[in-house]
Amino acid sequence: MKLETALQILKEDHNFRAIINQDKYHYQGEDWTFQQLSYDSRKTSEQTLFFAKGQQFKAEYLESAIQQGLRYYVSEVDYQVSIPVILVNDIKQAMSLIAMEFYQNPQNKLKLLAFTGTKGKTTAAYFAFNILQEEWKPAMLSTMNSTLDGHNFFKSQLTTPESLDLFAMMAQAVEQGRTHFIMEVSSQAYLVKRVYGLTFDVGVFLNISPDHIGPIEHPSYEDYFYHKRQLLANSRFLILNQQMDHIDFLLDSIADFPHTTYGLGSPNTIQNASAFNFQVTGELADEYDIQLIGDFNQENALAAALACHQLGASPTAIKAGIANTKVDGRMEVLPHPSGAKIFIDYAHNGDSLKKLIDTVAHYQKGKLALILGATGNKGESRRKDFGILLNDYPDLDVVLTADDPNYEDPKAISQEIASYIHRTVTIIPDREAAIQYLLEKNYSNKDAIIIAGKGADAFQIIQGEKIPYPGDQQVVTNLLQKNRVGTNG
C-alpha cells in the first residue's frame, strides 16, 4: 500500500495534520510503499508503517524500531527522532481506517454480526456460531475462544481486538472461505475506537447494567452506556431486549432504523420454559431444545436466533444450532459425591451473579454456597455491587477468594467486598484452597455449590502476568478424583 493512499484516507477523515522532517531526512515521500502495519515497536522493519499509540509510549521504543529499519511512523506526538512523523489528531481512528484499506476491506466480503451488553455476549456469540455453522461458514471473535477457520480455536486477549489485529483477522477469515463474522463488541471497543468506521449488518444489544467503571475504564455509568449504544448507530439492522433498562430511550433513538425486539412485551417472546426446553412466539415460533439452563440463556439463544434469521439462517438451522450449543465455563454442572450439584459459571458482575444465584435456587431447593472474587485494577464498582447483592441472600454461605487480582492484594479485594456484607463471610485468598474448603462441607442432594467468576479461564492475572491456573472445572474434577472432599450428607 502506498503512503499516498494512507495520507488520502487520513485527509478524508479530517485526521491529517502534517508530515514533519520528510525533507530533512530525504525520505522517498508519498510514493513509498509499506507492506506491514504495526503498533509493536519490536515488530517493525523498513517496510512497516508504525503507529505510536498509548499514553505510556516512549521515544526509546521508536529508537529501537529505527534500528530495525523503520522509515515512517504515525503519531499524535512528534517524538523528534531521526525519521519523519505523520502527525494525526486521533491515532486510533487512523489505525482503523488505514487497516481496512491495507487488508483490502475484508469487512465488505463478510456478513458481520455484533453482540454488545453487560453480560451474555459470549453465550450469544456461541449460539450464533452454532446456528450459522449449520448452513454457512462463520468465523467468531469471542472472549472465551475465537476461530477464523471454523475448526481451530484460540484464546482472545481482548473482548474486541485492536483494529490492526481485527482487520488482519477478518482478512484471514476471508482467505479461509468464511462467509460470516461474529464479534463481541465491548464498550471499550468504542471508547478507544477499535471498530471506528465499521458498520455491522446486524447489531444486538442484550442488556445494560453498571459495570466497567473505574480509573482505567469508564469514568461513569453514563459514559459506559453511551459507548455501549454506539453499536446502534453503526449497524444496519438492530435487535434489542425489550426488558432491558432504558429500553424506551433506546427505541426512541432508533425509531427510524430497521429493528426488532425480543422478550416480554415484544413480538418475540419465550413461553412454557423448562430447564432444557422452551417455546417461542413471533417470527420464529417453535419449540427449542437447549443445553444451557437459565432464563437468561434462553434469552441469549432467542437473540442469536433472531440475528441469524436476519442473516439468512433457516428455521431448521436455528433449532439445531441452539440445541447443539454448549459453552465452557457457562452454567456447567458437576455432581458432588453427596448428590448436591456444583455450578460453575463466568458470572462476574452484580447483575449476572444475581441471575446465576436465582437460577440455581430455582432448581436446588436446599442450602446454597458461593465462591466469589473480584478483579483487581478494573471494574472496581463490582465489589460494592457484590456486597450489597449478597445481603439479599442472608442464608447463602459465602467464601471470598482471588479472581484475577492483578496488582492488588486479593485478600484486600475480598475484605472490600466483605465490608458491604452485613454478616460474617469466609475469606480464603488462594482460589484452589477456597474451592477445596467449600467442597469438603456436608451437603444433601438438594444443595448447591456455586463457583462464580473464572469460568473456564485457565489463568489468574497476577502482577500483570497470566499465571497458569487449572480452571474451576478442572480444580473441582481433580479434587473429586483424589477423594479430597467428603461424601457425608
PDB file of N, CA and C in Angstrom, residues 160-238:
ATOM      1  N   THR A 160     -12.690  -7.250  22.248  1.00  0.00           N
ATOM      2  CA  THR A 160     -12.624  -6.763  20.868  1.00  0.00           C
ATOM      3  C   THR A 160     -11.176  -6.384  20.584  1.00  0.00           C
ATOM      4  N   PRO A 161     -10.523  -7.022  19.611  1.00  0.00           N
ATOM      5  CA  PRO A 161      -9.101  -6.757  19.358  1.00  0.00           C
ATOM      6  C   PRO A 161      -8.841  -5.335  18.877  1.00  0.00           C
ATOM      7  N   GLU A 162      -7.578  -4.903  18.985  1.00  0.00           N
ATOM      8  CA  GLU A 162      -7.164  -3.643  18.367  1.00  0.00           C
ATOM      9  C   GLU A 162      -7.452  -3.700  16.870  1.00  0.00           C
ATOM     10  N   SER A 163      -7.726  -2.551  16.271  1.00  0.00           N
ATOM     11  CA  SER A 163      -8.171  -2.510  14.880  1.00  0.00           C
ATOM     12  C   SER A 163      -7.190  -3.178  13.916  1.00  0.00           C
ATOM     13  N   LEU A 164      -5.885  -2.993  14.126  1.00  0.00           N
ATOM     14  CA  LEU A 164      -4.915  -3.628  13.232  1.00  0.00           C
ATOM     15  C   LEU A 164      -5.060  -5.139  13.270  1.00  0.00           C
ATOM     16  N   ASP A 165      -5.268  -5.681  14.468  1.00  0.00           N
ATOM     17  CA  ASP A 165      -5.440  -7.122  14.622  1.00  0.00           C
ATOM     18  C   ASP A 165      -6.801  -7.564  14.099  1.00  0.00           C
ATOM     19  N   LEU A 166      -7.825  -6.761  14.354  1.00  0.00           N
ATOM     20  CA  LEU A 166      -9.179  -7.108  13.938  1.00  0.00           C
ATOM     21  C   LEU A 166      -9.271  -7.279  12.423  1.00  0.00           C
ATOM     22  N   PHE A 167      -8.760  -6.311  11.667  1.00  0.00           N
ATOM     23  CA  PHE A 167      -8.895  -6.395  10.214  1.00  0.00           C
ATOM     24  C   PHE A 167      -7.952  -7.441   9.612  1.00  0.00           C
ATOM     25  N   ALA A 168      -6.838  -7.690  10.290  1.00  0.00           N
ATOM     26  CA  ALA A 168      -5.979  -8.798   9.861  1.00  0.00           C
ATOM     27  C   ALA A 168      -6.716 -10.125  10.039  1.00  0.00           C
ATOM     28  N   MET A 169      -7.446 -10.258  11.155  1.00  0.00           N
ATOM     29  CA  MET A 169      -8.223 -11.468  11.400  1.00  0.00           C
ATOM     30  C   MET A 169      -9.360 -11.607  10.389  1.00  0.00           C
ATOM     31  N   MET A 170     -10.028 -10.505  10.090  1.00  0.00           N
ATOM     32  CA  MET A 170     -11.088 -10.549   9.087  1.00  0.00           C
ATOM     33  C   MET A 170     -10.533 -11.003   7.734  1.00  0.00           C
ATOM     34  N   ALA A 171      -9.372 -10.473   7.375  1.00  0.00           N
ATOM     35  CA  ALA A 171      -8.752 -10.861   6.105  1.00  0.00           C
ATOM     36  C   ALA A 171      -8.416 -12.341   6.092  1.00  0.00           C
ATOM     37  N   GLN A 172      -7.943 -12.843   7.227  1.00  0.00           N
ATOM     38  CA  GLN A 172      -7.632 -14.267   7.327  1.00  0.00           C
ATOM     39  C   GLN A 172      -8.904 -15.108   7.206  1.00  0.00           C
ATOM     40  N   ALA A 173     -10.001 -14.620   7.798  1.00  0.00           N
ATOM     41  CA  ALA A 173     -11.271 -15.333   7.691  1.00  0.00           C
ATOM     42  C   ALA A 173     -11.733 -15.399   6.236  1.00  0.00           C
ATOM     43  N   VAL A 174     -11.554 -14.316   5.505  1.00  0.00           N
ATOM     44  CA  VAL A 174     -11.903 -14.295   4.081  1.00  0.00           C
ATOM     45  C   VAL A 174     -11.055 -15.313   3.321  1.00  0.00           C
ATOM     46  N   GLU A 175      -9.761 -15.332   3.610  1.00  0.00           N
ATOM     47  CA  GLU A 175      -8.867 -16.293   2.953  1.00  0.00           C
ATOM     48  C   GLU A 175      -9.275 -17.738   3.242  1.00  0.00           C
ATOM     49  N   GLN A 176      -9.868 -17.959   4.420  1.00  0.00           N
ATOM     50  CA  GLN A 176     -10.290 -19.300   4.813  1.00  0.00           C
ATOM     51  C   GLN A 176     -11.689 -19.647   4.283  1.00  0.00           C
ATOM     52  N   GLY A 177     -12.247 -18.764   3.468  1.00  0.00           N
ATOM     53  CA  GLY A 177     -13.550 -19.036   2.872  1.00  0.00           C
ATOM     54  C   GLY A 177     -14.726 -18.803   3.784  1.00  0.00           C
ATOM     55  N   ARG A 178     -14.526 -18.038   4.860  1.00  0.00           N
ATOM     56  CA  ARG A 178     -15.618 -17.766   5.790  1.00  0.00           C
ATOM     57  C   ARG A 178     -16.641 -16.817   5.145  1.00  0.00           C
ATOM     58  N   THR A 179     -17.893 -16.989   5.518  1.00  0.00           N
ATOM     59  CA  THR A 179     -18.977 -16.174   4.968  1.00  0.00           C
ATOM     60  C   THR A 179     -19.517 -15.160   5.962  1.00  0.00           C
ATOM     61  N   HIS A 180     -19.429 -15.471   7.248  1.00  0.00           N
ATOM     62  CA  HIS A 180     -19.967 -14.617   8.308  1.00  0.00           C
ATOM     63  C   HIS A 180     -18.892 -14.392   9.365  1.00  0.00           C
ATOM     64  N   PHE A 181     -18.987 -13.261  10.061  1.00  0.00           N
ATOM     65  CA  PHE A 181     -18.014 -12.903  11.089  1.00  0.00           C
ATOM     66  C   PHE A 181     -18.787 -12.426  12.305  1.00  0.00           C
ATOM     67  N   ILE A 182     -18.688 -13.194  13.401  1.00  0.00           N
ATOM     68  CA  ILE A 182     -19.417 -12.906  14.637  1.00  0.00           C
ATOM     69  C   ILE A 182     -18.459 -12.272  15.638  1.00  0.00           C
ATOM     70  N   MET A 183     -18.869 -11.192  16.268  1.00  0.00           N
ATOM     71  CA  MET A 183     -17.999 -10.477  17.198  1.00  0.00           C
ATOM     72  C   MET A 183     -18.730 -10.118  18.484  1.00  0.00           C
ATOM     73  N   GLU A 184     -17.987 -10.127  19.570  1.00  0.00           N
ATOM     74  CA  GLU A 184     -18.412  -9.426  20.776  1.00  0.00           C
ATOM     75  C   GLU A 184     -17.817  -8.029  20.700  1.00  0.00           C
ATOM     76  N   VAL A 185     -18.639  -7.024  20.855  1.00  0.00           N
ATOM     77  CA  VAL A 185     -18.159  -5.645  20.787  1.00  0.00           C
ATOM     78  C   VAL A 185     -18.342  -4.998  22.157  1.00  0.00           C
ATOM     79  N   SER A 186     -17.240  -4.707  22.803  1.00  0.00           N
ATOM     80  CA  SER A 186     -17.270  -4.146  24.152  1.00  0.00           C
ATOM     81  C   SER A 186     -17.446  -2.629  24.107  1.00  0.00           C
ATOM     82  N   SER A 187     -17.790  -2.063  25.250  1.00  0.00           N
ATOM     83  CA  SER A 187     -17.850  -0.599  25.354  1.00  0.00           C
ATOM     84  C   SER A 187     -16.472   0.001  25.122  1.00  0.00           C
ATOM     85  N   GLN A 188     -15.421  -0.721  25.567  1.00  0.00           N
ATOM     86  CA  GLN A 188     -14.051  -0.252  25.349  1.00  0.00           C
ATOM     87  C   GLN A 188     -13.726  -0.157  23.864  1.00  0.00           C
ATOM     88  N   ALA A 189     -14.320  -1.039  23.061  1.00  0.00           N
ATOM     89  CA  ALA A 189     -14.059  -1.023  21.614  1.00  0.00           C
ATOM     90  C   ALA A 189     -14.455   0.316  21.013  1.00  0.00           C
ATOM     91  N   TYR A 190     -15.547   0.891  21.505  1.00  0.00           N
ATOM     92  CA  TYR A 190     -15.961   2.207  21.012  1.00  0.00           C
ATOM     93  C   TYR A 190     -15.232   3.329  21.744  1.00  0.00           C
ATOM     94  N   LEU A 191     -14.951   3.131  23.032  1.00  0.00           N
ATOM     95  CA  LEU A 191     -14.236   4.158  23.786  1.00  0.00           C
ATOM     96  C   LEU A 191     -12.871   4.446  23.172  1.00  0.00           C
ATOM     97  N   VAL A 192     -12.157   3.387  22.770  1.00  0.00           N
ATOM     98  CA  VAL A 192     -10.812   3.569  22.205  1.00  0.00           C
ATOM     99  C   VAL A 192     -10.784   3.278  20.702  1.00  0.00           C
ATOM    100  N   LYS A 193     -11.960   3.258  20.077  1.00  0.00           N
ATOM    101  CA  LYS A 193     -12.108   3.280  18.617  1.00  0.00           C
ATOM    102  C   LYS A 193     -11.455   2.095  17.907  1.00  0.00           C
ATOM    103  N   ARG A 194     -11.630   0.906  18.479  1.00  0.00           N
ATOM    104  CA  ARG A 194     -11.114  -0.291  17.818  1.00  0.00           C
ATOM    105  C   ARG A 194     -11.961  -0.694  16.613  1.00  0.00           C
ATOM    106  N   VAL A 195     -13.206  -0.231  16.579  1.00  0.00           N
ATOM    107  CA  VAL A 195     -14.092  -0.562  15.447  1.00  0.00           C
ATOM    108  C   VAL A 195     -14.522   0.717  14.717  1.00  0.00           C
ATOM    109  N   TYR A 196     -13.698   1.737  14.774  1.00  0.00           N
ATOM    110  CA  TYR A 196     -14.028   3.003  14.137  1.00  0.00           C
ATOM    111  C   TYR A 196     -14.221   2.809  12.628  1.00  0.00           C
ATOM    112  N   GLY A 197     -15.340   3.318  12.114  1.00  0.00           N
ATOM    113  CA  GLY A 197     -15.617   3.232  10.688  1.00  0.00           C
ATOM    114  C   GLY A 197     -16.247   1.928  10.240  1.00  0.00           C
ATOM    115  N   LEU A 198     -16.489   1.013  11.172  1.00  0.00           N
ATOM    116  CA  LEU A 198     -17.019  -0.306  10.825  1.00  0.00           C
ATOM    117  C   LEU A 198     -18.537  -0.317  11.005  1.00  0.00           C
ATOM    118  N   THR A 199     -19.246  -0.832   9.996  1.00  0.00           N
ATOM    119  CA  THR A 199     -20.699  -0.972  10.063  1.00  0.00           C
ATOM    120  C   THR A 199     -21.056  -2.447  10.067  1.00  0.00           C
ATOM    121  N   PHE A 200     -21.890  -2.855  11.036  1.00  0.00           N
ATOM    122  CA  PHE A 200     -22.296  -4.253  11.160  1.00  0.00           C
ATOM    123  C   PHE A 200     -23.618  -4.477  10.431  1.00  0.00           C
ATOM    124  N   ASP A 201     -23.761  -5.659   9.843  1.00  0.00           N
ATOM    125  CA  ASP A 201     -25.025  -5.997   9.195  1.00  0.00           C
ATOM    126  C   ASP A 201     -26.134  -6.141  10.224  1.00  0.00           C
ATOM    127  N   VAL A 202     -25.822  -6.764  11.360  1.00  0.00           N
ATOM    128  CA  VAL A 202     -26.777  -6.897  12.454  1.00  0.00           C
ATOM    129  C   VAL A 202     -26.064  -6.579  13.761  1.00  0.00           C
ATOM    130  N   GLY A 203     -26.664  -5.720  14.551  1.00  0.00           N
ATOM    131  CA  GLY A 203     -26.144  -5.413  15.882  1.00  0.00           C
ATOM    132  C   GLY A 203     -27.179  -5.790  16.932  1.00  0.00           C
ATOM    133  N   VAL A 204     -26.742  -6.505  17.982  1.00  0.00           N
ATOM    134  CA  VAL A 204     -27.651  -6.979  19.026  1.00  0.00           C
ATOM    135  C   VAL A 204     -27.243  -6.364  20.364  1.00  0.00           C
ATOM    136  N   PHE A 205     -28.192  -5.697  21.021  1.00  0.00           N
ATOM    137  CA  PHE A 205     -27.965  -5.104  22.340  1.00  0.00           C
ATOM    138  C   PHE A 205     -28.717  -5.963  23.351  1.00  0.00           C
ATOM    139  N   LEU A 206     -27.962  -6.738  24.137  1.00  0.00           N
ATOM    140  CA  LEU A 206     -28.549  -7.743  25.017  1.00  0.00           C
ATOM    141  C   LEU A 206     -29.102  -7.163  26.314  1.00  0.00           C
ATOM    142  N   ASN A 207     -28.384  -6.233  26.932  1.00  0.00           N
ATOM    143  CA  ASN A 207     -28.773  -5.710  28.242  1.00  0.00           C
ATOM    144  C   ASN A 207     -27.788  -4.630  28.639  1.00  0.00           C
ATOM    145  N   ILE A 208     -28.101  -3.926  29.722  1.00  0.00           N
ATOM    146  CA  ILE A 208     -27.182  -2.906  30.238  1.00  0.00           C
ATOM    147  C   ILE A 208     -27.370  -2.798  31.753  1.00  0.00           C
ATOM    148  N   SER A 209     -26.253  -2.797  32.474  1.00  0.00           N
ATOM    149  CA  SER A 209     -26.245  -2.548  33.908  1.00  0.00           C
ATOM    150  C   SER A 209     -24.868  -1.986  34.256  1.00  0.00           C
ATOM    151  N   PRO A 210     -24.727  -1.275  35.364  1.00  0.00           N
ATOM    152  CA  PRO A 210     -23.443  -0.645  35.684  1.00  0.00           C
ATOM    153  C   PRO A 210     -22.302  -1.654  35.759  1.00  0.00           C
ATOM    154  N   ASP A 211     -21.205  -1.363  35.063  1.00  0.00           N
ATOM    155  CA  ASP A 211     -20.032  -2.239  35.060  1.00  0.00           C
ATOM    156  C   ASP A 211     -18.897  -1.490  34.376  1.00  0.00           C
ATOM    157  N   HIS A 212     -17.696  -2.006  34.512  1.00  0.00           N
ATOM    158  CA  HIS A 212     -16.514  -1.446  33.849  1.00  0.00           C
ATOM    159  C   HIS A 212     -16.358   0.053  34.126  1.00  0.00           C
ATOM    160  N   ILE A 213     -16.649   0.426  35.374  1.00  0.00           N
ATOM    161  CA  ILE A 213     -16.499   1.823  35.775  1.00  0.00           C
ATOM    162  C   ILE A 213     -15.321   1.921  36.729  1.00  0.00           C
ATOM    163  N   GLY A 214     -14.339   2.708  36.376  1.00  0.00           N
ATOM    164  CA  GLY A 214     -13.138   2.823  37.191  1.00  0.00           C
ATOM    165  C   GLY A 214     -12.105   3.700  36.518  1.00  0.00           C
ATOM    166  N   PRO A 215     -10.968   3.918  37.173  1.00  0.00           N
ATOM    167  CA  PRO A 215      -9.950   4.860  36.679  1.00  0.00           C
ATOM    168  C   PRO A 215      -9.425   4.542  35.285  1.00  0.00           C
ATOM    169  N   ILE A 216      -9.300   3.268  34.915  1.00  0.00           N
ATOM    170  CA  ILE A 216      -8.738   2.942  33.605  1.00  0.00           C
ATOM    171  C   ILE A 216      -9.809   2.472  32.627  1.00  0.00           C
ATOM    172  N   GLU A 217     -11.086   2.585  33.006  1.00  0.00           N
ATOM    173  CA  GLU A 217     -12.160   2.185  32.099  1.00  0.00           C
ATOM    174  C   GLU A 217     -13.086   3.381  31.869  1.00  0.00           C
ATOM    175  N   HIS A 218     -14.356   3.257  32.237  1.00  0.00           N
ATOM    176  CA  HIS A 218     -15.294   4.362  32.034  1.00  0.00           C
ATOM    177  C   HIS A 218     -15.412   5.190  33.311  1.00  0.00           C
ATOM    178  N   PRO A 219     -15.405   6.513  33.193  1.00  0.00           N
ATOM    179  CA  PRO A 219     -15.479   7.345  34.397  1.00  0.00           C
ATOM    180  C   PRO A 219     -16.840   7.315  35.072  1.00  0.00           C
ATOM    181  N   SER A 220     -17.892   6.921  34.335  1.00  0.00           N
ATOM    182  CA  SER A 220     -19.237   6.934  34.897  1.00  0.00           C
ATOM    183  C   SER A 220     -20.129   5.949  34.156  1.00  0.00           C
ATOM    184  N   TYR A 221     -21.280   5.658  34.741  1.00  0.00           N
ATOM    185  CA  TYR A 221     -22.258   4.791  34.082  1.00  0.00           C
ATOM    186  C   TYR A 221     -22.754   5.442  32.798  1.00  0.00           C
ATOM    187  N   GLU A 222     -22.945   6.741  32.831  1.00  0.00           N
ATOM    188  CA  GLU A 222     -23.406   7.448  31.631  1.00  0.00           C
ATOM    189  C   GLU A 222     -22.434   7.248  30.478  1.00  0.00           C
ATOM    190  N   ASP A 223     -21.135   7.326  30.770  1.00  0.00           N
ATOM    191  CA  ASP A 223     -20.130   7.142  29.733  1.00  0.00           C
ATOM    192  C   ASP A 223     -20.131   5.700  29.226  1.00  0.00           C
ATOM    193  N   TYR A 224     -20.284   4.757  30.141  1.00  0.00           N
ATOM    194  CA  TYR A 224     -20.355   3.334  29.775  1.00  0.00           C
ATOM    195  C   TYR A 224     -21.551   3.084  28.858  1.00  0.00           C
ATOM    196  N   PHE A 225     -22.719   3.576  29.239  1.00  0.00           N
ATOM    197  CA  PHE A 225     -23.938   3.393  28.456  1.00  0.00           C
ATOM    198  C   PHE A 225     -23.827   4.078  27.098  1.00  0.00           C
ATOM    199  N   TYR A 226     -23.252   5.264  27.073  1.00  0.00           N
ATOM    200  CA  TYR A 226     -23.072   5.986  25.813  1.00  0.00           C
ATOM    201  C   TYR A 226     -22.255   5.166  24.819  1.00  0.00           C
ATOM    202  N   HIS A 227     -21.149   4.608  25.275  1.00  0.00           N
ATOM    203  CA  HIS A 227     -20.295   3.848  24.367  1.00  0.00           C
ATOM    204  C   HIS A 227     -20.916   2.505  23.997  1.00  0.00           C
ATOM    205  N   LYS A 228     -21.690   1.907  24.887  1.00  0.00           N
ATOM    206  CA  LYS A 228     -22.409   0.679  24.545  1.00  0.00           C
ATOM    207  C   LYS A 228     -23.350   0.913  23.369  1.00  0.00           C
ATOM    208  N   ARG A 229     -24.071   2.016  23.410  1.00  0.00           N
ATOM    209  CA  ARG A 229     -25.095   2.219  22.393  1.00  0.00           C
ATOM    210  C   ARG A 229     -24.551   2.764  21.073  1.00  0.00           C
ATOM    211  N   GLN A 230     -23.247   2.914  20.973  1.00  0.00           N
ATOM    212  CA  GLN A 230     -22.677   3.279  19.673  1.00  0.00           C
ATOM    213  C   GLN A 230     -22.880   2.167  18.643  1.00  0.00           C
ATOM    214  N   LEU A 231     -23.069   0.936  19.124  1.00  0.00           N
ATOM    215  CA  LEU A 231     -23.358  -0.152  18.190  1.00  0.00           C
ATOM    216  C   LEU A 231     -24.653   0.125  17.430  1.00  0.00           C
ATOM    217  N   LEU A 232     -25.608   0.781  18.084  1.00  0.00           N
ATOM    218  CA  LEU A 232     -26.880   1.060  17.433  1.00  0.00           C
ATOM    219  C   LEU A 232     -26.711   1.996  16.247  1.00  0.00           C
ATOM    220  N   ALA A 233     -25.782   2.929  16.362  1.00  0.00           N
ATOM    221  CA  ALA A 233     -25.557   3.894  15.290  1.00  0.00           C
ATOM    222  C   ALA A 233     -24.681   3.333  14.183  1.00  0.00           C
ATOM    223  N   ASN A 234     -24.159   2.131  14.393  1.00  0.00           N
ATOM    224  CA  ASN A 234     -23.223   1.567  13.431  1.00  0.00           C
ATOM    225  C   ASN A 234     -23.631   0.167  12.977  1.00  0.00           C
ATOM    226  N   SER A 235     -24.949  -0.073  12.929  1.00  0.00           N
ATOM    227  CA  SER A 235     -25.485  -1.348  12.461  1.00  0.00           C
ATOM    228  C   SER A 235     -26.635  -1.089  11.493  1.00  0.00           C
ATOM    229  N   ARG A 236     -26.778  -1.967  10.514  1.00  0.00           N
ATOM    230  CA  ARG A 236     -27.833  -1.810   9.508  1.00  0.00           C
ATOM    231  C   ARG A 236     -29.183  -2.330  10.005  1.00  0.00           C
ATOM    232  N   PHE A 237     -29.148  -3.327  10.883  1.00  0.00           N
ATOM    233  CA  PHE A 237     -30.376  -3.872  11.471  1.00  0.00           C
ATOM    234  C   PHE A 237     -30.102  -4.119  12.944  1.00  0.00           C
ATOM    235  N   LEU A 238     -31.096  -3.812  13.793  1.00  0.00           N
ATOM    236  CA  LEU A 238     -30.878  -3.842  15.237  1.00  0.00           C
ATOM    237  C   LEU A 238     -31.846  -4.792  15.929  1.00  0.00           C
TER     238      LEU A 238
END
